[in-house]
PDB file of C-alpha atoms in Angstrom:
ATOM      1  CA  MET A   1     189.909  -4.761  85.581  1.00  0.00           C
ATOM      2  CA  ILE A   2     190.659  -1.108  84.804  1.00  0.00           C
ATOM      3  CA  ASP A   3     188.239   1.196  86.573  1.00  0.00           C
ATOM      4  CA  ASN A   4     186.521   3.829  84.474  1.00  0.00           C
ATOM      5  CA  ILE A   5     186.564   7.265  86.084  1.00  0.00           C
ATOM      6  CA  GLY A   6     184.793  10.404  84.947  1.00  0.00           C
ATOM      7  CA  PHE A   7     186.455  13.743  85.693  1.00  0.00           C
ATOM      8  CA  ILE A   8     184.558  17.010  85.249  1.00  0.00           C
ATOM      9  CA  GLY A   9     186.637  20.169  85.583  1.00  0.00           C
ATOM     10  CA  LEU A  10     190.115  20.058  84.018  1.00  0.00           C
ATOM     11  CA  GLY A  11     191.464  23.341  85.341  1.00  0.00           C
ATOM     12  CA  LYS A  12     194.731  24.192  87.081  1.00  0.00           C
ATOM     13  CA  MET A  13     194.027  21.673  89.831  1.00  0.00           C
ATOM     14  CA  GLY A  14     191.844  19.214  87.959  1.00  0.00           C
ATOM     15  CA  MET A  15     194.259  18.566  85.102  1.00  0.00           C
ATOM     16  CA  PRO A  16     197.181  17.279  87.201  1.00  0.00           C
ATOM     17  CA  MET A  17     194.748  15.287  89.357  1.00  0.00           C
ATOM     18  CA  ALA A  18     193.270  13.614  86.266  1.00  0.00           C
ATOM     19  CA  LYS A  19     196.792  12.978  84.956  1.00  0.00           C
ATOM     20  CA  ASN A  20     197.725  11.190  88.176  1.00  0.00           C
ATOM     21  CA  LEU A  21     194.657   8.966  87.810  1.00  0.00           C
ATOM     22  CA  LEU A  22     195.752   8.094  84.268  1.00  0.00           C
ATOM     23  CA  ASN A  23     199.261   7.349  85.532  1.00  0.00           C
ATOM     24  CA  SER A  24     197.748   5.048  88.171  1.00  0.00           C
ATOM     25  CA  GLY A  25     196.096   2.909  85.506  1.00  0.00           C
ATOM     26  CA  TYR A  26     192.588   4.303  85.531  1.00  0.00           C
ATOM     27  CA  ASN A  27     190.684   4.853  82.305  1.00  0.00           C
ATOM     28  CA  VAL A  28     189.656   8.489  82.650  1.00  0.00           C
ATOM     29  CA  PHE A  29     186.857  10.243  80.773  1.00  0.00           C
ATOM     30  CA  GLY A  30     187.155  14.020  81.035  1.00  0.00           C
ATOM     31  CA  SER A  31     184.939  17.033  80.401  1.00  0.00           C
ATOM     32  CA  ASP A  32     185.607  20.754  80.526  1.00  0.00           C
ATOM     33  CA  VAL A  33     184.211  23.898  78.916  1.00  0.00           C
ATOM     34  CA  ASN A  34     187.741  24.935  77.886  1.00  0.00           C
ATOM     35  CA  GLU A  35     188.743  23.436  74.534  1.00  0.00           C
ATOM     36  CA  SER A  36     192.480  23.821  75.167  1.00  0.00           C
ATOM     37  CA  ALA A  37     192.082  21.846  78.402  1.00  0.00           C
ATOM     38  CA  ILE A  38     190.317  19.088  76.479  1.00  0.00           C
ATOM     39  CA  ASN A  39     193.144  18.976  73.938  1.00  0.00           C
ATOM     40  CA  GLU A  40     195.745  18.732  76.689  1.00  0.00           C
ATOM     41  CA  PHE A  41     193.778  16.002  78.430  1.00  0.00           C
ATOM     42  CA  GLN A  42     193.574  13.981  75.206  1.00  0.00           C
ATOM     43  CA  SER A  43     197.333  14.329  74.718  1.00  0.00           C
ATOM     44  CA  LEU A  44     197.793  12.739  78.160  1.00  0.00           C
ATOM     45  CA  GLY A  45     195.800   9.684  77.103  1.00  0.00           C
ATOM     46  CA  GLY A  46     192.389  10.639  78.455  1.00  0.00           C
ATOM     47  CA  THR A  47     189.062  10.210  76.667  1.00  0.00           C
ATOM     48  CA  SER A  48     187.112  13.431  76.276  1.00  0.00           C
ATOM     49  CA  GLY A  49     183.515  14.279  75.508  1.00  0.00           C
ATOM     50  CA  LYS A  50     180.389  15.731  77.063  1.00  0.00           C
ATOM     51  CA  PHE A  51     179.849  13.986  80.368  1.00  0.00           C
ATOM     52  CA  LEU A  52     176.339  12.869  79.478  1.00  0.00           C
ATOM     53  CA  ASP A  53     177.878  10.899  76.596  1.00  0.00           C
ATOM     54  CA  TRP A  54     180.106   8.816  78.875  1.00  0.00           C
ATOM     55  CA  LEU A  55     177.960   8.831  82.031  1.00  0.00           C
ATOM     56  CA  HIS A  56     177.010   5.158  81.747  1.00  0.00           C
ATOM     57  CA  ASN A  57     180.587   4.052  81.048  1.00  0.00           C
ATOM     58  CA  VAL A  58     182.015   5.024  84.436  1.00  0.00           C
ATOM     59  CA  GLN A  59     181.765   3.776  88.004  1.00  0.00           C
ATOM     60  CA  THR A  60     182.914   7.004  89.655  1.00  0.00           C
ATOM     61  CA  ILE A  61     182.659  10.680  88.736  1.00  0.00           C
ATOM     62  CA  ILE A  62     184.942  13.316  90.236  1.00  0.00           C
ATOM     63  CA  LEU A  63     183.852  16.960  90.224  1.00  0.00           C
ATOM     64  CA  MET A  64     186.489  19.712  90.407  1.00  0.00           C
ATOM     65  CA  LEU A  65     184.435  22.811  89.671  1.00  0.00           C
ATOM     66  CA  PRO A  66     184.677  26.506  90.630  1.00  0.00           C
ATOM     67  CA  SER A  67     181.439  26.930  92.582  1.00  0.00           C
ATOM     68  CA  SER A  68     178.555  25.197  94.345  1.00  0.00           C
ATOM     69  CA  LYS A  69     176.203  26.620  91.734  1.00  0.00           C
ATOM     70  CA  ILE A  70     177.977  24.785  88.927  1.00  0.00           C
ATOM     71  CA  VAL A  71     178.294  21.616  91.031  1.00  0.00           C
ATOM     72  CA  ASN A  72     174.534  21.689  91.635  1.00  0.00           C
ATOM     73  CA  GLN A  73     173.830  22.113  87.926  1.00  0.00           C
ATOM     74  CA  VAL A  74     176.040  19.168  86.979  1.00  0.00           C
ATOM     75  CA  ILE A  75     174.565  16.923  89.672  1.00  0.00           C
ATOM     76  CA  ASP A  76     171.039  17.791  88.556  1.00  0.00           C
ATOM     77  CA  GLU A  77     171.953  16.877  84.975  1.00  0.00           C
ATOM     78  CA  ILE A  78     173.431  13.571  86.122  1.00  0.00           C
ATOM     79  CA  ILE A  79     170.281  12.782  88.089  1.00  0.00           C
ATOM     80  CA  ASP A  80     168.065  13.656  85.114  1.00  0.00           C
ATOM     81  CA  HIS A  81     169.995  11.368  82.746  1.00  0.00           C
ATOM     82  CA  TYR A  82     171.040   8.544  85.057  1.00  0.00           C
ATOM     83  CA  ALA A  83     169.193   5.247  84.671  1.00  0.00           C
ATOM     84  CA  SER A  84     170.022   2.765  87.418  1.00  0.00           C
ATOM     85  CA  ASP A  85     168.983  -0.215  85.309  1.00  0.00           C
ATOM     86  CA  GLN A  86     171.942   0.444  82.999  1.00  0.00           C
ATOM     87  CA  HIS A  87     174.179  -0.030  86.036  1.00  0.00           C
ATOM     88  CA  SER A  88     172.485  -3.189  87.256  1.00  0.00           C
ATOM     89  CA  HIS A  89     175.613  -5.220  86.511  1.00  0.00           C
ATOM     90  CA  GLN A  90     177.894  -2.772  88.316  1.00  0.00           C
ATOM     91  CA  ASP A  91     178.316  -1.215  91.711  1.00  0.00           C
ATOM     92  CA  HIS A  92     176.294   1.927  92.354  1.00  0.00           C
ATOM     93  CA  LEU A  93     177.631   5.070  90.722  1.00  0.00           C
ATOM     94  CA  VAL A  94     179.752   7.176  93.090  1.00  0.00           C
ATOM     95  CA  ILE A  95     180.125  10.941  92.764  1.00  0.00           C
ATOM     96  CA  ILE A  96     182.986  12.660  94.576  1.00  0.00           C
ATOM     97  CA  ASP A  97     182.779  16.433  94.837  1.00  0.00           C
ATOM     98  CA  MET A  98     186.349  17.677  95.265  1.00  0.00           C
ATOM     99  CA  SER A  99     185.369  21.307  94.674  1.00  0.00           C
ATOM    100  CA  SER A 100     185.100  23.875  97.471  1.00  0.00           C
ATOM    101  CA  SER A 101     181.328  23.751  97.841  1.00  0.00           C
ATOM    102  CA  TYR A 102     178.919  25.036 100.465  1.00  0.00           C
ATOM    103  CA  PRO A 103     178.288  22.302 103.094  1.00  0.00           C
ATOM    104  CA  ASP A 104     174.520  22.938 103.104  1.00  0.00           C
ATOM    105  CA  GLU A 105     174.380  22.470  99.334  1.00  0.00           C
ATOM    106  CA  THR A 106     176.438  19.296  99.691  1.00  0.00           C
ATOM    107  CA  ARG A 107     173.936  17.849 102.152  1.00  0.00           C
ATOM    108  CA  LYS A 108     171.049  18.708  99.805  1.00  0.00           C
ATOM    109  CA  ASN A 109     172.847  16.996  96.916  1.00  0.00           C
ATOM    110  CA  PHE A 110     173.435  13.918  99.048  1.00  0.00           C
ATOM    111  CA  ILE A 111     169.685  13.587  99.706  1.00  0.00           C
ATOM    112  CA  LYS A 112     168.846  13.961  96.012  1.00  0.00           C
ATOM    113  CA  LEU A 113     171.496  11.458  94.935  1.00  0.00           C
ATOM    114  CA  GLU A 114     170.594   8.908  97.602  1.00  0.00           C
ATOM    115  CA  LYS A 115     167.065   8.732  96.182  1.00  0.00           C
ATOM    116  CA  LYS A 116     168.640   7.627  92.875  1.00  0.00           C
ATOM    117  CA  ASN A 117     170.929   5.076  94.567  1.00  0.00           C
ATOM    118  CA  ILE A 118     173.959   7.216  93.700  1.00  0.00           C
ATOM    119  CA  GLU A 119     176.624   7.323  96.403  1.00  0.00           C
ATOM    120  CA  PHE A 120     178.219  10.654  97.267  1.00  0.00           C
ATOM    121  CA  LEU A 121     181.324  11.953  99.016  1.00  0.00           C
ATOM    122  CA  ASP A 122     182.565  15.484  99.537  1.00  0.00           C
ATOM    123  CA  ALA A 123     186.349  15.449  99.320  1.00  0.00           C
ATOM    124  CA  PRO A 124     187.904  18.901  98.869  1.00  0.00           C
ATOM    125  CA  VAL A 125     191.665  19.220  98.678  1.00  0.00           C
ATOM    126  CA  SER A 126     194.430  21.412 100.043  1.00  0.00           C
ATOM    127  CA  GLY A 127     197.985  21.863  98.845  1.00  0.00           C
ATOM    128  CA  GLY A 128     197.769  23.875  95.650  1.00  0.00           C
ATOM    129  CA  VAL A 129     198.943  23.090  92.152  1.00  0.00           C
ATOM    130  CA  LYS A 130     202.374  21.891  93.285  1.00  0.00           C
ATOM    131  CA  LYS A 131     200.917  19.105  95.418  1.00  0.00           C
ATOM    132  CA  ALA A 132     198.276  18.333  92.811  1.00  0.00           C
ATOM    133  CA  VAL A 133     201.116  17.627  90.380  1.00  0.00           C
ATOM    134  CA  SER A 134     203.015  15.451  92.872  1.00  0.00           C
ATOM    135  CA  ALA A 135     199.842  13.641  94.049  1.00  0.00           C
ATOM    136  CA  THR A 136     200.543  14.703  97.636  1.00  0.00           C
ATOM    137  CA  LEU A 137     197.362  16.684  98.275  1.00  0.00           C
ATOM    138  CA  THR A 138     195.570  16.629 101.603  1.00  0.00           C
ATOM    139  CA  ILE A 139     192.012  15.364 101.054  1.00  0.00           C
ATOM    140  CA  MET A 140     189.239  15.992 103.597  1.00  0.00           C
ATOM    141  CA  ILE A 141     186.443  13.465 103.104  1.00  0.00           C
ATOM    142  CA  GLY A 142     182.883  13.651 104.334  1.00  0.00           C
ATOM    143  CA  GLY A 143     180.305  10.890 103.822  1.00  0.00           C
ATOM    144  CA  LYS A 144     179.620   7.272 104.643  1.00  0.00           C
ATOM    145  CA  VAL A 145     182.610   5.262 105.806  1.00  0.00           C
ATOM    146  CA  GLU A 146     181.660   2.438 103.419  1.00  0.00           C
ATOM    147  CA  THR A 147     181.762   4.778 100.422  1.00  0.00           C
ATOM    148  CA  PHE A 148     185.068   6.256 101.553  1.00  0.00           C
ATOM    149  CA  THR A 149     186.550   2.765 101.905  1.00  0.00           C
ATOM    150  CA  LYS A 150     185.394   1.907  98.394  1.00  0.00           C
ATOM    151  CA  CYS A 151     187.114   5.031  97.004  1.00  0.00           C
ATOM    152  CA  LYS A 152     190.239   5.018  99.152  1.00  0.00           C
ATOM    153  CA  ARG A 153     192.564   3.551  96.508  1.00  0.00           C
ATOM    154  CA  LEU A 154     191.339   6.036  93.924  1.00  0.00           C
ATOM    155  CA  LEU A 155     191.778   9.003  96.274  1.00  0.00           C
ATOM    156  CA  GLY A 156     195.225   7.727  97.176  1.00  0.00           C
ATOM    157  CA  SER A 157     196.232   8.244  93.548  1.00  0.00           C
ATOM    158  CA  ILE A 158     195.552  11.963  93.990  1.00  0.00           C
ATOM    159  CA  GLY A 159     196.605  12.703  97.562  1.00  0.00           C
ATOM    160  CA  SER A 160     198.930  11.352 100.224  1.00  0.00           C
ATOM    161  CA  ASN A 161     197.017  12.601 103.259  1.00  0.00           C
ATOM    162  CA  LEU A 162     193.484  11.224 103.391  1.00  0.00           C
ATOM    163  CA  PHE A 163     191.234  12.194 106.286  1.00  0.00           C
ATOM    164  CA  HIS A 164     187.691  10.934 106.760  1.00  0.00           C
ATOM    165  CA  VAL A 165     186.420  13.826 108.884  1.00  0.00           C
ATOM    166  CA  GLY A 166     182.742  13.003 109.434  1.00  0.00           C
ATOM    167  CA  PRO A 167     179.316  12.771 107.760  1.00  0.00           C
ATOM    168  CA  ILE A 168     178.460  14.280 104.392  1.00  0.00           C
ATOM    169  CA  GLY A 169     179.353  17.985 104.208  1.00  0.00           C
ATOM    170  CA  SER A 170     182.116  17.714 106.817  1.00  0.00           C
ATOM    171  CA  GLY A 171     184.846  17.790 104.204  1.00  0.00           C
ATOM    172  CA  HIS A 172     183.575  21.017 102.688  1.00  0.00           C
ATOM    173  CA  LEU A 173     183.063  22.473 106.156  1.00  0.00           C
ATOM    174  CA  ILE A 174     186.638  21.881 107.296  1.00  0.00           C
ATOM    175  CA  LYS A 175     188.006  23.033 103.908  1.00  0.00           C
ATOM    176  CA  ALA A 176     186.213  26.384 104.257  1.00  0.00           C
ATOM    177  CA  VAL A 177     187.598  26.857 107.765  1.00  0.00           C
ATOM    178  CA  ASN A 178     191.073  25.782 106.615  1.00  0.00           C
ATOM    179  CA  ASN A 179     191.077  28.386 103.839  1.00  0.00           C
ATOM    180  CA  TYR A 180     189.849  31.010 106.258  1.00  0.00           C
ATOM    181  CA  LEU A 181     192.825  30.238 108.510  1.00  0.00           C
ATOM    182  CA  SER A 182     195.195  30.268 105.535  1.00  0.00           C
ATOM    183  CA  ALA A 183     193.903  33.658 104.374  1.00  0.00           C
ATOM    184  CA  THR A 184     194.106  35.093 107.896  1.00  0.00           C
ATOM    185  CA  HIS A 185     197.730  33.949 108.232  1.00  0.00           C
ATOM    186  CA  LEU A 186     198.552  35.451 104.842  1.00  0.00           C
ATOM    187  CA  LEU A 187     196.902  38.802 105.532  1.00  0.00           C
ATOM    188  CA  ALA A 188     198.505  39.150 108.955  1.00  0.00           C
ATOM    189  CA  SER A 189     201.919  38.192 107.544  1.00  0.00           C
ATOM    190  CA  CYS A 190     201.635  40.737 104.718  1.00  0.00           C
ATOM    191  CA  GLU A 191     200.744  43.514 107.161  1.00  0.00           C
ATOM    192  CA  ALA A 192     203.517  42.503 109.570  1.00  0.00           C
ATOM    193  CA  VAL A 193     206.204  42.403 106.864  1.00  0.00           C
ATOM    194  CA  GLN A 194     205.222  45.790 105.463  1.00  0.00           C
ATOM    195  CA  LEU A 195     205.104  47.332 108.935  1.00  0.00           C
ATOM    196  CA  LEU A 196     208.636  46.110 109.611  1.00  0.00           C
ATOM    197  CA  GLN A 197     209.783  47.361 106.223  1.00  0.00           C
ATOM    198  CA  ASN A 198     208.705  50.841 107.317  1.00  0.00           C
ATOM    199  CA  PHE A 199     211.307  50.495 110.075  1.00  0.00           C
ATOM    200  CA  GLU A 200     213.951  49.465 107.506  1.00  0.00           C
ATOM    201  CA  VAL A 201     213.761  45.733 108.180  1.00  0.00           C
ATOM    202  CA  GLU A 202     214.088  43.918 104.851  1.00  0.00           C
ATOM    203  CA  PRO A 203     211.172  41.574 103.985  1.00  0.00           C
ATOM    204  CA  GLU A 204     213.569  38.667 103.440  1.00  0.00           C
ATOM    205  CA  THR A 205     215.032  39.196 106.909  1.00  0.00           C
ATOM    206  CA  ALA A 206     211.602  39.403 108.531  1.00  0.00           C
ATOM    207  CA  ILE A 207     210.437  36.200 106.864  1.00  0.00           C
ATOM    208  CA  HIS A 208     213.632  34.370 107.850  1.00  0.00           C
ATOM    209  CA  VAL A 209     213.164  35.393 111.494  1.00  0.00           C
ATOM    210  CA  PHE A 210     209.482  34.439 111.509  1.00  0.00           C
ATOM    211  CA  ASN A 211     210.315  31.021 110.074  1.00  0.00           C
ATOM    212  CA  GLN A 212     212.704  30.381 112.970  1.00  0.00           C
ATOM    213  CA  SER A 213     210.163  31.639 115.501  1.00  0.00           C
ATOM    214  CA  THR A 214     206.588  31.130 116.652  1.00  0.00           C
ATOM    215  CA  GLY A 215     205.147  33.527 114.058  1.00  0.00           C
ATOM    216  CA  ARG A 216     205.765  31.110 111.208  1.00  0.00           C
ATOM    217  CA  SER A 217     202.956  29.698 109.045  1.00  0.00           C
ATOM    218  CA  SER A 218     202.513  28.170 105.614  1.00  0.00           C
ATOM    219  CA  SER A 219     202.391  31.743 104.318  1.00  0.00           C
ATOM    220  CA  THR A 220     205.826  32.638 105.683  1.00  0.00           C
ATOM    221  CA  GLU A 221     207.363  29.237 104.999  1.00  0.00           C
ATOM    222  CA  TYR A 222     206.017  28.720 101.477  1.00  0.00           C
ATOM    223  CA  LYS A 223     204.009  31.556  99.939  1.00  0.00           C
ATOM    224  CA  PHE A 224     206.383  34.390 100.743  1.00  0.00           C
ATOM    225  CA  PRO A 225     209.592  32.698  99.501  1.00  0.00           C
ATOM    226  CA  SER A 226     207.910  31.146  96.459  1.00  0.00           C
ATOM    227  CA  PHE A 227     205.517  33.804  95.185  1.00  0.00           C
ATOM    228  CA  ILE A 228     205.717  37.104  97.085  1.00  0.00           C
ATOM    229  CA  LEU A 229     209.408  37.851  97.673  1.00  0.00           C
ATOM    230  CA  THR A 230     210.113  36.693  94.114  1.00  0.00           C
ATOM    231  CA  GLU A 231     207.267  38.946  92.894  1.00  0.00           C
ATOM    232  CA  SER A 232     206.036  36.142  90.643  1.00  0.00           C
ATOM    233  CA  PHE A 233     202.595  36.005  92.292  1.00  0.00           C
ATOM    234  CA  ASP A 234     201.818  32.778  90.445  1.00  0.00           C
ATOM    235  CA  SER A 235     200.659  30.259  93.035  1.00  0.00           C
ATOM    236  CA  GLY A 236     197.894  29.070  90.696  1.00  0.00           C
ATOM    237  CA  PHE A 237     195.090  29.890  93.135  1.00  0.00           C
ATOM    238  CA  SER A 238     193.161  33.025  92.270  1.00  0.00           C
ATOM    239  CA  LEU A 239     192.215  35.847  94.588  1.00  0.00           C
ATOM    240  CA  GLU A 240     188.599  35.499  93.478  1.00  0.00           C
ATOM    241  CA  LEU A 241     188.425  31.833  94.486  1.00  0.00           C
ATOM    242  CA  LEU A 242     189.856  32.604  97.912  1.00  0.00           C
ATOM    243  CA  ARG A 243     187.387  35.478  98.276  1.00  0.00           C
ATOM    244  CA  LYS A 244     184.591  32.992  97.545  1.00  0.00           C
ATOM    245  CA  ASP A 245     185.922  30.585 100.187  1.00  0.00           C
ATOM    246  CA  LEU A 246     186.145  33.400 102.729  1.00  0.00           C
ATOM    247  CA  GLU A 247     182.572  34.413 102.041  1.00  0.00           C
ATOM    248  CA  MET A 248     181.571  30.821 102.710  1.00  0.00           C
ATOM    249  CA  ALA A 249     183.520  30.730 105.991  1.00  0.00           C
ATOM    250  CA  LYS A 250     182.042  34.083 107.040  1.00  0.00           C
ATOM    251  CA  GLN A 251     178.537  32.711 106.492  1.00  0.00           C
ATOM    252  CA  LEU A 252     179.326  29.577 108.487  1.00  0.00           C
ATOM    253  CA  PHE A 253     180.418  31.644 111.492  1.00  0.00           C
ATOM    254  CA  LEU A 254     177.405  33.914 111.080  1.00  0.00           C
ATOM    255  CA  HIS A 255     174.868  31.075 110.871  1.00  0.00           C
ATOM    256  CA  ALA A 256     176.425  29.455 113.942  1.00  0.00           C
ATOM    257  CA  GLY A 257     175.907  32.671 115.916  1.00  0.00           C
ATOM    258  CA  ALA A 258     179.630  32.860 116.666  1.00  0.00           C
ATOM    259  CA  MET A 259     180.597  35.942 118.675  1.00  0.00           C
ATOM    260  CA  THR A 260     183.508  37.069 116.507  1.00  0.00           C
ATOM    261  CA  ASN A 261     183.965  39.678 113.797  1.00  0.00           C
ATOM    262  CA  LEU A 262     187.342  38.408 112.575  1.00  0.00           C
ATOM    263  CA  PRO A 263     185.882  36.351 109.667  1.00  0.00           C
ATOM    264  CA  GLN A 264     184.061  39.487 108.462  1.00  0.00           C
ATOM    265  CA  ILE A 265     187.213  41.624 108.706  1.00  0.00           C
ATOM    266  CA  VAL A 266     189.333  39.117 106.768  1.00  0.00           C
ATOM    267  CA  PHE A 267     186.632  38.705 104.137  1.00  0.00           C
ATOM    268  CA  ASP A 268     186.338  42.479 103.713  1.00  0.00           C
ATOM    269  CA  ARG A 269     190.055  42.844 103.036  1.00  0.00           C
ATOM    270  CA  PHE A 270     190.063  40.148 100.360  1.00  0.00           C
ATOM    271  CA  ASP A 271     186.743  41.303  98.932  1.00  0.00           C
ATOM    272  CA  ASN A 272     188.051  44.833  98.464  1.00  0.00           C
ATOM    273  CA  ALA A 273     191.291  43.499  97.040  1.00  0.00           C
ATOM    274  CA  SER A 274     189.362  41.467  94.473  1.00  0.00           C
ATOM    275  CA  HIS A 275     187.600  44.651  93.335  1.00  0.00           C
ATOM    276  CA  THR A 276     190.837  46.656  93.262  1.00  0.00           C
ATOM    277  CA  LEU A 277     193.303  44.268  91.622  1.00  0.00           C
ATOM    278  CA  ASP A 278     193.067  42.635  88.196  1.00  0.00           C
ATOM    279  CA  GLN A 279     190.208  40.217  87.671  1.00  0.00           C
ATOM    280  CA  ASP A 280     192.584  37.278  87.302  1.00  0.00           C
ATOM    281  CA  ALA A 281     194.891  38.280  90.172  1.00  0.00           C
ATOM    282  CA  ASP A 282     196.603  35.542  92.161  1.00  0.00           C
ATOM    283  CA  HIS A 283     195.644  35.408  95.829  1.00  0.00           C
ATOM    284  CA  THR A 284     199.243  36.153  96.854  1.00  0.00           C
ATOM    285  CA  GLU A 285     198.824  39.606  95.291  1.00  0.00           C
ATOM    286  CA  ILE A 286     197.035  40.573  98.491  1.00  0.00           C
ATOM    287  CA  TYR A 287     200.551  41.694  99.494  1.00  0.00           C
ATOM    288  CA  GLN A 288     200.365  44.492  96.934  1.00  0.00           C
ATOM    289  CA  PHE A 289     196.890  45.470  98.103  1.00  0.00           C
ATOM    290  CA  VAL A 290     198.119  45.698 101.694  1.00  0.00           C
ATOM    291  CA  SER A 291     200.758  48.224 100.584  1.00  0.00           C
ATOM    292  CA  SER A 292     197.962  50.491  99.313  1.00  0.00           C
ATOM    293  CA  TYR A 293     196.486  51.073 102.762  1.00  0.00           C
ATOM    294  CA  LEU A 294     198.690  49.947 105.630  1.00  0.00           C
ATOM    295  CA  LEU A 295     200.856  52.968 106.356  1.00  0.00           C
ATOM    296  CA  LYS A 296     199.007  55.876 104.701  1.00  0.00           C
ATOM    297  CA  ARG A 297     198.499  58.906 106.936  1.00  0.00           C
ATOM    298  CA  GLY A 298     196.187  61.904 107.216  1.00  0.00           C
ATOM    299  CA  LYS A 299     192.979  62.819 105.435  1.00  0.00           C
ATOM    300  CA  SER A 300     193.829  60.922 102.258  1.00  0.00           C
ATOM    301  CA  ASN A 301     194.165  57.773 104.334  1.00  0.00           C
ATOM    302  CA  GLU A 302     190.770  58.315 105.938  1.00  0.00           C
ATOM    303  CA  LYS A 303     189.198  58.479 102.497  1.00  0.00           C
ATOM    304  CA  ASP A 304     191.051  55.391 101.263  1.00  0.00           C
ATOM    305  CA  SER A 305     190.191  53.493 104.445  1.00  0.00           C
ATOM    306  CA  GLU A 306     186.514  54.231 103.923  1.00  0.00           C
ATOM    307  CA  THR A 307     186.775  52.913 100.355  1.00  0.00           C
ATOM    308  CA  ILE A 308     188.672  49.791 101.337  1.00  0.00           C
ATOM    309  CA  CYS A 309     186.277  48.891 104.145  1.00  0.00           C
ATOM    310  CA  SER A 310     183.004  50.141 102.668  1.00  0.00           C
ATOM    311  CA  SER A 311     181.495  46.668 102.459  1.00  0.00           C
ATOM    312  CA  SER A 312     181.505  46.176 106.236  1.00  0.00           C
ATOM    313  CA  ASN A 313     180.635  47.978 109.433  1.00  0.00           C
ATOM    314  CA  SER A 314     183.563  46.182 111.101  1.00  0.00           C
ATOM    315  CA  SER A 315     186.284  48.163 109.317  1.00  0.00           C
ATOM    316  CA  ILE A 316     189.789  48.906 110.509  1.00  0.00           C
ATOM    317  CA  SER A 317     191.421  52.295 109.984  1.00  0.00           C
ATOM    318  CA  PHE A 318     195.121  53.066 110.071  1.00  0.00           C
TER     319      PHE A 318
END
């Protein structure tokens, strides 16, 4: 029997993920606010429509949405329109939130859904558009082991590295921390490369040395060669989305009472970059923002440093 899957959020990541589900033999119903995305999805063989129209035709719904706020709205609508008696001949409905949502909101949604006999997993992904296309994403799953086991084949059609990391909310928690680490690596690498360039070391040379040494990271091994050194800045992951993830990570450290100001410093850099660069800037364009402050000198630099770091008391001046 072909499983019916609902997919809400057919963006840069969601579209290739939904395509891989179609290629794996699933019957996929898709929804998105973007009409061109709907047209593309239909051309791939998917069935489109407002999700409330196909809600009772699916066994599983995947959410790939830009914020917790939107995830909460969609889940509330599902709860309002879901009638368990229409699913009496099927397994319970399962919702999988693959967005980068706030863990606390995820736990609240789990409680609401459990009251309606709707199963829930948080399963954010890492790997970017390239791995979404190749179905080799890393997926970090939080929730009941039984629900994860039920969905393992489906998730395996989207990613090649599946990790059940703990109870509900754990997936979103580790994803936020992962993106914080990724952003920190990227920022440090951008500053290091531009510092060395000031001493007439070519960026390509610096990156090559780092990648053969202990300073290497996914930023030096992948992002620099693919998007920064080529000046394409087209990774497919926006600066604004990374800023949102960093704000989430900053709050997690803050609420835990962690004695560190590094999450605040990293957030401030990306937050100021998001206000300085174009609204739709790629996150790899942080390299260009770094060049605006790193090696400026004198009074003009003091003024620029104040502007760049105005959102935080934990600023850094150069």
